[in-house]
Amino acid sequence: MSTAPAIEAIDLVKQFGENRAVDGVSFTVPPGSVLGLLGPNGAGKTTTVRMMTTLSEPTSGTARVAGYDVRDEPDMVRRNMGLTGQVATVDELLTGRENIRMIGGLYGIRRKDLARLEDELLQQFAIADAADRPVRSYSGGMRRRLDLAVSLIASPPVLFLDEPTTGLDPRSRSDLWDMLRHLVAQGTTLLLTTQYLEEADQLADDIVVIDHGRIIAQGTPLQLKEQAGNSSLVVTVSRATDLPAARELLARTGAEVHVDVGARKLTAAADGIADMTRVAGWLQESAIEVDDIGLSRPSLDDVFLSLTGHRAEQQAEVAGA
């Protein structure tokens, strides 16, 4: 496998009048890996993808896809990438098989090869049983799977996915994640834009957090979580009357203790399993019954909170307002 980046953004800038939607974005994606481009609505994710896929010309800077420059070699970029946008773009009047056949014909794939390819894609994306039904009868998850199948018809080495699971139910989202993992295992490089923190955590090898057109953090999911601070020890006592005594015990660790009376829950920063073991022993010695005790690792949502002062969903609400 080549060691050259499969995707490169090089000081990308996009200006719309007085508004700088993307402001000097740079990153690289190694072959066969997944980069999560994470941020709320309006952060500049889709604009970045549009520049990298030749749909919009950068105001300044450039990008390379599979080694080809988006400014100088746009045709070669398009030959070496697939794109799945936020909304499925398949033709609802055609069947799933006809959609694949139509796009394959546009790529110039020979009829014999296309017949084999369409059967493989329909099986791979679990829509073979509905292959000859009009797409308008498909569920949202089935349409997204067909959209992804169509984008892979020419076996591109690089695939851009712009919020691919928006609007899907949890089961369909999980199924699509499994399919994407399979593609990466076969060597496909993915750039995934999302505002779902769990999605980035599940799929991405590296994450770039973008807000107001600028990169505000990047690293592996673990590295970003470590920026958000230590793990938290969470204890749920069986009786609300034990909360004051349990609070005193947790305070022995030297950490500030947060008490949620309604949930009978206490939370304090912890260094790891050693703190949890000590506190569990103290609770047992004091005959304080607990419903649950455990460590809560920082989440990507905590990363957003530490970087921006807002939870990710709050950022999205503000941006979408």
Coordinates of C-alpha atoms in Angstrom, one line a residue:
M1 CA 0.0 0.0 0.0
S2 CA 1.2 3.5 -0.9
T3 CA 2.4 5.6 2.0
A4 CA 1.4 8.8 0.2
P5 CA -1.8 10.4 1.6
A6 CA -5.0 9.3 -0.1
I7 CA -6.6 12.7 0.7
E8 CA -4.9 16.0 1.4
A9 CA -6.5 19.4 2.2
I10 CA -3.9 22.2 1.8
D11 CA -4.9 25.5 3.4
L12 CA -8.4 25.4 1.9
V13 CA -10.3 28.7 1.9
K14 CA -13.8 29.4 0.6
Q15 CA -15.2 32.9 0.7
F16 CA -18.9 33.8 0.0
G17 CA -19.0 37.6 -0.1
E18 CA -18.0 38.7 3.4
N19 CA -18.5 35.3 4.9
R20 CA -15.4 33.0 5.0
A21 CA -17.1 29.6 5.3
V22 CA -13.8 27.7 5.3
D23 CA -10.8 29.4 6.7
G24 CA -7.4 27.7 6.1
V25 CA -8.3 24.0 6.6
S26 CA -5.4 21.5 6.2
F27 CA -5.3 17.8 7.0
T28 CA -4.2 14.4 5.5
V29 CA -5.8 11.0 5.4
P30 CA -3.6 7.9 5.0
P31 CA -4.8 5.2 2.6
G32 CA -7.2 2.6 4.0
S33 CA -8.2 4.8 7.0
V34 CA -11.2 6.8 8.1
L35 CA -11.1 10.5 8.8
G36 CA -14.1 12.0 10.7
L37 CA -14.8 15.6 9.9
L38 CA -16.8 16.6 12.9
G39 CA -18.7 19.7 13.6
P40 CA -22.2 21.2 14.0
N41 CA -24.4 22.4 11.2
G42 CA -22.9 25.5 9.5
A43 CA -19.3 24.6 10.6
G44 CA -18.0 24.3 7.1
K45 CA -17.9 20.5 6.7
T46 CA -20.0 20.3 3.5
T47 CA -18.3 23.2 1.9
T48 CA -14.9 21.6 2.6
V49 CA -16.1 18.3 1.0
R50 CA -17.6 20.2 -2.0
M51 CA -14.2 21.7 -2.7
M52 CA -12.4 18.4 -2.3
T53 CA -14.7 16.7 -4.7
T54 CA -14.5 19.4 -7.4
L55 CA -18.1 20.6 -6.9
S56 CA -16.9 24.0 -5.8
E57 CA -13.7 25.8 -6.6
P58 CA -11.6 26.9 -3.6
T59 CA -11.1 30.6 -3.1
S60 CA -7.5 29.7 -2.3
G61 CA -5.5 26.7 -1.3
T62 CA -6.1 23.3 -2.9
A63 CA -6.7 19.6 -2.2
R64 CA -5.4 16.3 -3.6
V65 CA -7.4 13.1 -3.9
A66 CA -5.6 9.9 -4.7
G67 CA -2.6 12.1 -5.6
Y68 CA -4.5 14.3 -8.1
D69 CA -5.0 18.0 -7.6
V70 CA -8.6 19.2 -7.5
R71 CA -7.6 22.4 -9.4
D72 CA -5.3 21.0 -12.0
E73 CA -6.7 17.5 -12.5
P74 CA -10.4 17.5 -11.7
D75 CA -11.3 14.8 -14.1
M76 CA -8.7 12.4 -12.5
V77 CA -10.0 13.3 -9.1
R78 CA -13.6 12.4 -10.1
R79 CA -12.3 9.1 -11.6
N80 CA -10.8 8.1 -8.3
M81 CA -13.5 9.0 -5.8
G82 CA -17.1 8.4 -4.9
L83 CA -19.4 10.8 -3.1
T84 CA -22.5 10.2 -1.1
G85 CA -24.3 13.4 -0.1
Q86 CA -26.6 14.3 2.7
V87 CA -29.7 13.3 0.7
A88 CA -29.9 10.1 -1.3
T89 CA -29.7 11.0 -5.0
V90 CA -31.1 7.8 -6.5
D91 CA -34.0 7.9 -9.0
E92 CA -37.2 7.0 -7.2
L93 CA -39.0 5.9 -10.3
L94 CA -36.4 3.3 -11.2
T95 CA -35.8 0.0 -9.4
G96 CA -32.6 -0.5 -7.4
R97 CA -31.1 -2.6 -10.1
E98 CA -32.0 0.0 -12.8
N99 CA -30.3 2.7 -10.8
I100 CA -27.1 0.7 -10.6
R101 CA -27.3 -0.2 -14.3
M102 CA -27.9 3.5 -15.3
I103 CA -24.9 4.8 -13.3
G104 CA -22.7 1.9 -14.5
G105 CA -23.6 2.8 -18.1
L106 CA -22.6 6.4 -17.5
Y107 CA -19.2 5.1 -16.3
G108 CA -18.8 3.1 -19.5
I109 CA -18.7 -0.3 -17.8
R110 CA -19.3 -3.1 -20.2
R111 CA -22.7 -4.7 -20.0
K112 CA -21.3 -8.2 -19.1
D113 CA -19.2 -6.7 -16.3
L114 CA -22.1 -4.5 -15.1
A115 CA -24.5 -7.5 -14.8
R116 CA -22.0 -9.2 -12.5
L117 CA -21.3 -6.0 -10.6
E118 CA -24.9 -5.1 -9.9
D119 CA -25.6 -8.5 -8.4
E120 CA -22.5 -8.2 -6.2
L121 CA -23.5 -4.7 -5.0
L122 CA -27.1 -5.6 -4.4
Q123 CA -26.0 -8.6 -2.3
Q124 CA -23.3 -6.6 -0.5
F125 CA -25.7 -3.9 0.6
A126 CA -28.5 -6.2 1.5
I127 CA -31.0 -4.9 -1.1
A128 CA -31.1 -7.9 -3.4
D129 CA -34.6 -8.9 -2.3
A130 CA -35.8 -5.4 -3.3
A131 CA -33.7 -5.1 -6.4
D132 CA -36.6 -5.0 -8.8
R133 CA -38.9 -2.8 -6.8
P134 CA -39.2 1.0 -7.5
V135 CA -36.9 2.9 -5.1
R136 CA -39.9 5.0 -4.0
S137 CA -41.0 1.9 -2.0
Y138 CA -37.7 1.7 -0.2
S139 CA -37.2 2.7 3.5
G140 CA -34.8 5.5 4.3
G141 CA -32.1 3.0 5.3
M142 CA -32.5 1.0 2.0
R143 CA -32.2 4.2 0.0
R144 CA -29.0 5.2 1.8
R145 CA -27.6 1.7 1.2
L146 CA -28.5 1.9 -2.5
D147 CA -27.0 5.4 -2.7
L148 CA -23.7 4.0 -1.2
A149 CA -23.8 1.1 -3.6
V150 CA -24.1 3.4 -6.6
S151 CA -21.2 5.5 -5.4
L152 CA -19.0 2.4 -5.4
I153 CA -19.9 1.2 -8.8
A154 CA -16.5 2.2 -10.3
S155 CA -14.6 0.8 -7.2
P156 CA -13.1 4.2 -6.3
P157 CA -10.2 4.1 -3.8
V158 CA -11.5 7.2 -2.0
L159 CA -15.1 7.7 -0.8
F160 CA -16.5 10.9 0.6
L161 CA -19.6 10.5 2.9
D162 CA -21.4 13.7 3.8
E163 CA -23.5 13.0 6.9
P164 CA -24.5 9.6 5.5
T165 CA -26.7 8.5 8.4
T166 CA -28.8 11.6 8.9
G167 CA -32.4 10.7 9.4
L168 CA -31.8 7.0 9.8
D169 CA -33.1 4.9 12.7
P170 CA -30.6 3.4 15.1
R171 CA -30.8 -0.1 13.4
S172 CA -30.2 1.3 9.9
R173 CA -27.4 3.4 11.2
S174 CA -25.7 0.5 12.8
D175 CA -26.1 -1.6 9.6
L176 CA -24.5 1.1 7.5
W177 CA -21.6 1.4 10.0
D178 CA -20.9 -2.3 9.5
M179 CA -20.9 -1.9 5.7
L180 CA -18.5 1.0 6.0
R181 CA -16.1 -1.0 8.2
H182 CA -16.2 -3.7 5.6
L183 CA -15.2 -1.2 2.8
V184 CA -12.3 0.1 4.9
A185 CA -11.1 -3.5 5.6
Q186 CA -11.0 -3.9 1.8
G187 CA -8.7 -0.9 1.4
T188 CA -11.1 2.0 0.7
T189 CA -10.2 5.4 2.3
L190 CA -13.2 7.2 3.8
L191 CA -13.7 10.9 4.7
L192 CA -16.8 11.1 6.8
T193 CA -18.5 14.3 7.8
T194 CA -20.9 14.0 10.7
Q195 CA -22.4 15.9 13.7
Y196 CA -23.1 12.6 15.4
L197 CA -20.3 12.1 18.0
E198 CA -21.0 8.4 18.4
E199 CA -20.6 7.9 14.7
A200 CA -17.2 9.5 14.7
D201 CA -16.2 7.5 17.7
Q202 CA -17.3 4.2 16.1
L203 CA -15.8 4.7 12.7
A204 CA -12.9 7.2 12.6
D205 CA -9.2 6.5 13.0
D206 CA -8.6 10.2 13.2
I207 CA -10.9 13.2 13.8
V208 CA -10.8 16.8 12.7
V209 CA -13.1 19.1 14.7
I210 CA -14.2 22.1 12.7
D211 CA -16.2 25.1 13.8
H212 CA -16.8 28.4 12.1
G213 CA -14.7 27.2 9.2
R214 CA -11.6 26.5 11.2
I215 CA -10.0 23.4 12.7
I216 CA -10.2 23.7 16.4
A217 CA -8.8 20.2 17.3
Q218 CA -7.6 17.1 15.6
G219 CA -6.3 13.7 16.7
T220 CA -7.4 10.2 17.4
P221 CA -10.7 9.7 19.3
L222 CA -8.7 8.7 22.4
Q223 CA -6.4 11.7 22.1
L224 CA -9.3 14.1 21.9
K225 CA -11.1 12.5 24.8
E226 CA -7.9 12.8 26.9
Q227 CA -8.0 16.6 26.3
A228 CA -11.4 16.6 28.0
G229 CA -10.0 15.5 31.3
N230 CA -9.9 12.5 33.6
S231 CA -12.5 9.7 33.8
S232 CA -15.4 10.2 36.2
L233 CA -16.4 7.8 39.0
V234 CA -20.2 7.5 39.0
V235 CA -22.1 6.0 42.0
T236 CA -25.8 5.5 42.2
V237 CA -26.9 4.7 45.8
S238 CA -30.0 2.6 46.5
R239 CA -31.5 5.1 49.1
A240 CA -31.5 8.9 48.8
T241 CA -30.9 9.1 52.5
D242 CA -27.4 7.7 52.0
L243 CA -26.4 10.5 49.7
P244 CA -24.8 12.8 52.3
A245 CA -22.7 9.9 53.7
A246 CA -21.7 8.7 50.2
R247 CA -20.7 12.2 49.3
E248 CA -18.3 12.4 52.2
L249 CA -16.7 9.1 51.2
L250 CA -16.2 10.1 47.6
A251 CA -14.7 13.4 48.8
R252 CA -11.9 11.5 50.5
T253 CA -10.4 11.0 47.0
G254 CA -9.8 14.8 47.0
A255 CA -12.1 15.4 44.0
E256 CA -15.1 17.7 43.9
V257 CA -18.3 15.6 44.1
H258 CA -21.4 16.5 42.1
V259 CA -24.7 15.1 43.6
D260 CA -27.9 14.5 41.5
V261 CA -30.5 14.1 44.2
G262 CA -33.3 13.0 41.9
A263 CA -31.2 10.3 40.3
R264 CA -29.5 9.3 43.6
K265 CA -26.2 9.7 41.7
L266 CA -22.8 11.1 42.7
T267 CA -20.1 11.9 40.3
A268 CA -16.4 12.8 40.9
A269 CA -13.2 12.9 38.9
A270 CA -11.2 9.7 39.2
D271 CA -7.7 8.5 38.2
G272 CA -9.0 5.1 37.2
I273 CA -9.8 1.7 38.5
A274 CA -7.9 2.2 41.7
D275 CA -10.1 5.0 42.8
M276 CA -13.2 3.0 42.0
T277 CA -12.0 0.0 44.0
R278 CA -11.2 2.2 47.0
V279 CA -14.5 3.9 47.0
A280 CA -16.4 0.6 46.6
G281 CA -14.6 -0.7 49.7
W282 CA -15.5 2.4 51.7
L283 CA -19.1 2.1 50.7
Q284 CA -19.2 -1.5 51.7
E285 CA -17.6 -0.8 55.1
S286 CA -20.2 1.9 55.7
A287 CA -23.1 -0.4 54.7
I288 CA -24.2 1.9 52.0
E289 CA -26.0 -0.1 49.3
V290 CA -25.5 0.9 45.7
D291 CA -27.4 0.2 42.5
D292 CA -24.5 0.9 40.3
I293 CA -20.8 2.0 40.4
G294 CA -18.5 2.5 37.5
L295 CA -16.1 4.7 35.6
S296 CA -17.3 7.0 32.9
R297 CA -14.7 7.8 30.3
P298 CA -14.8 11.2 28.6
S299 CA -16.9 11.2 25.5
L300 CA -16.5 13.2 22.3
D301 CA -19.4 15.3 23.6
D302 CA -17.1 16.2 26.5
V303 CA -14.5 17.2 23.9
F304 CA -17.0 19.6 22.3
L305 CA -17.9 21.0 25.7
S306 CA -14.3 21.6 26.6
L307 CA -13.4 23.1 23.2
T308 CA -16.4 25.3 22.6
G309 CA -18.3 25.7 25.8
H310 CA -21.4 23.9 24.3
R311 CA -22.5 20.4 23.9
A312 CA -22.5 19.3 20.3
E313 CA -26.3 19.1 20.0
Q314 CA -26.6 22.6 21.4
Q315 CA -24.1 23.8 18.8
A316 CA -26.2 22.2 16.1
E317 CA -29.3 23.8 17.3
V318 CA -27.7 27.3 17.4
A319 CA -26.2 26.8 13.9
G320 CA -29.5 25.5 12.5
A321 CA -31.5 28.4 13.9

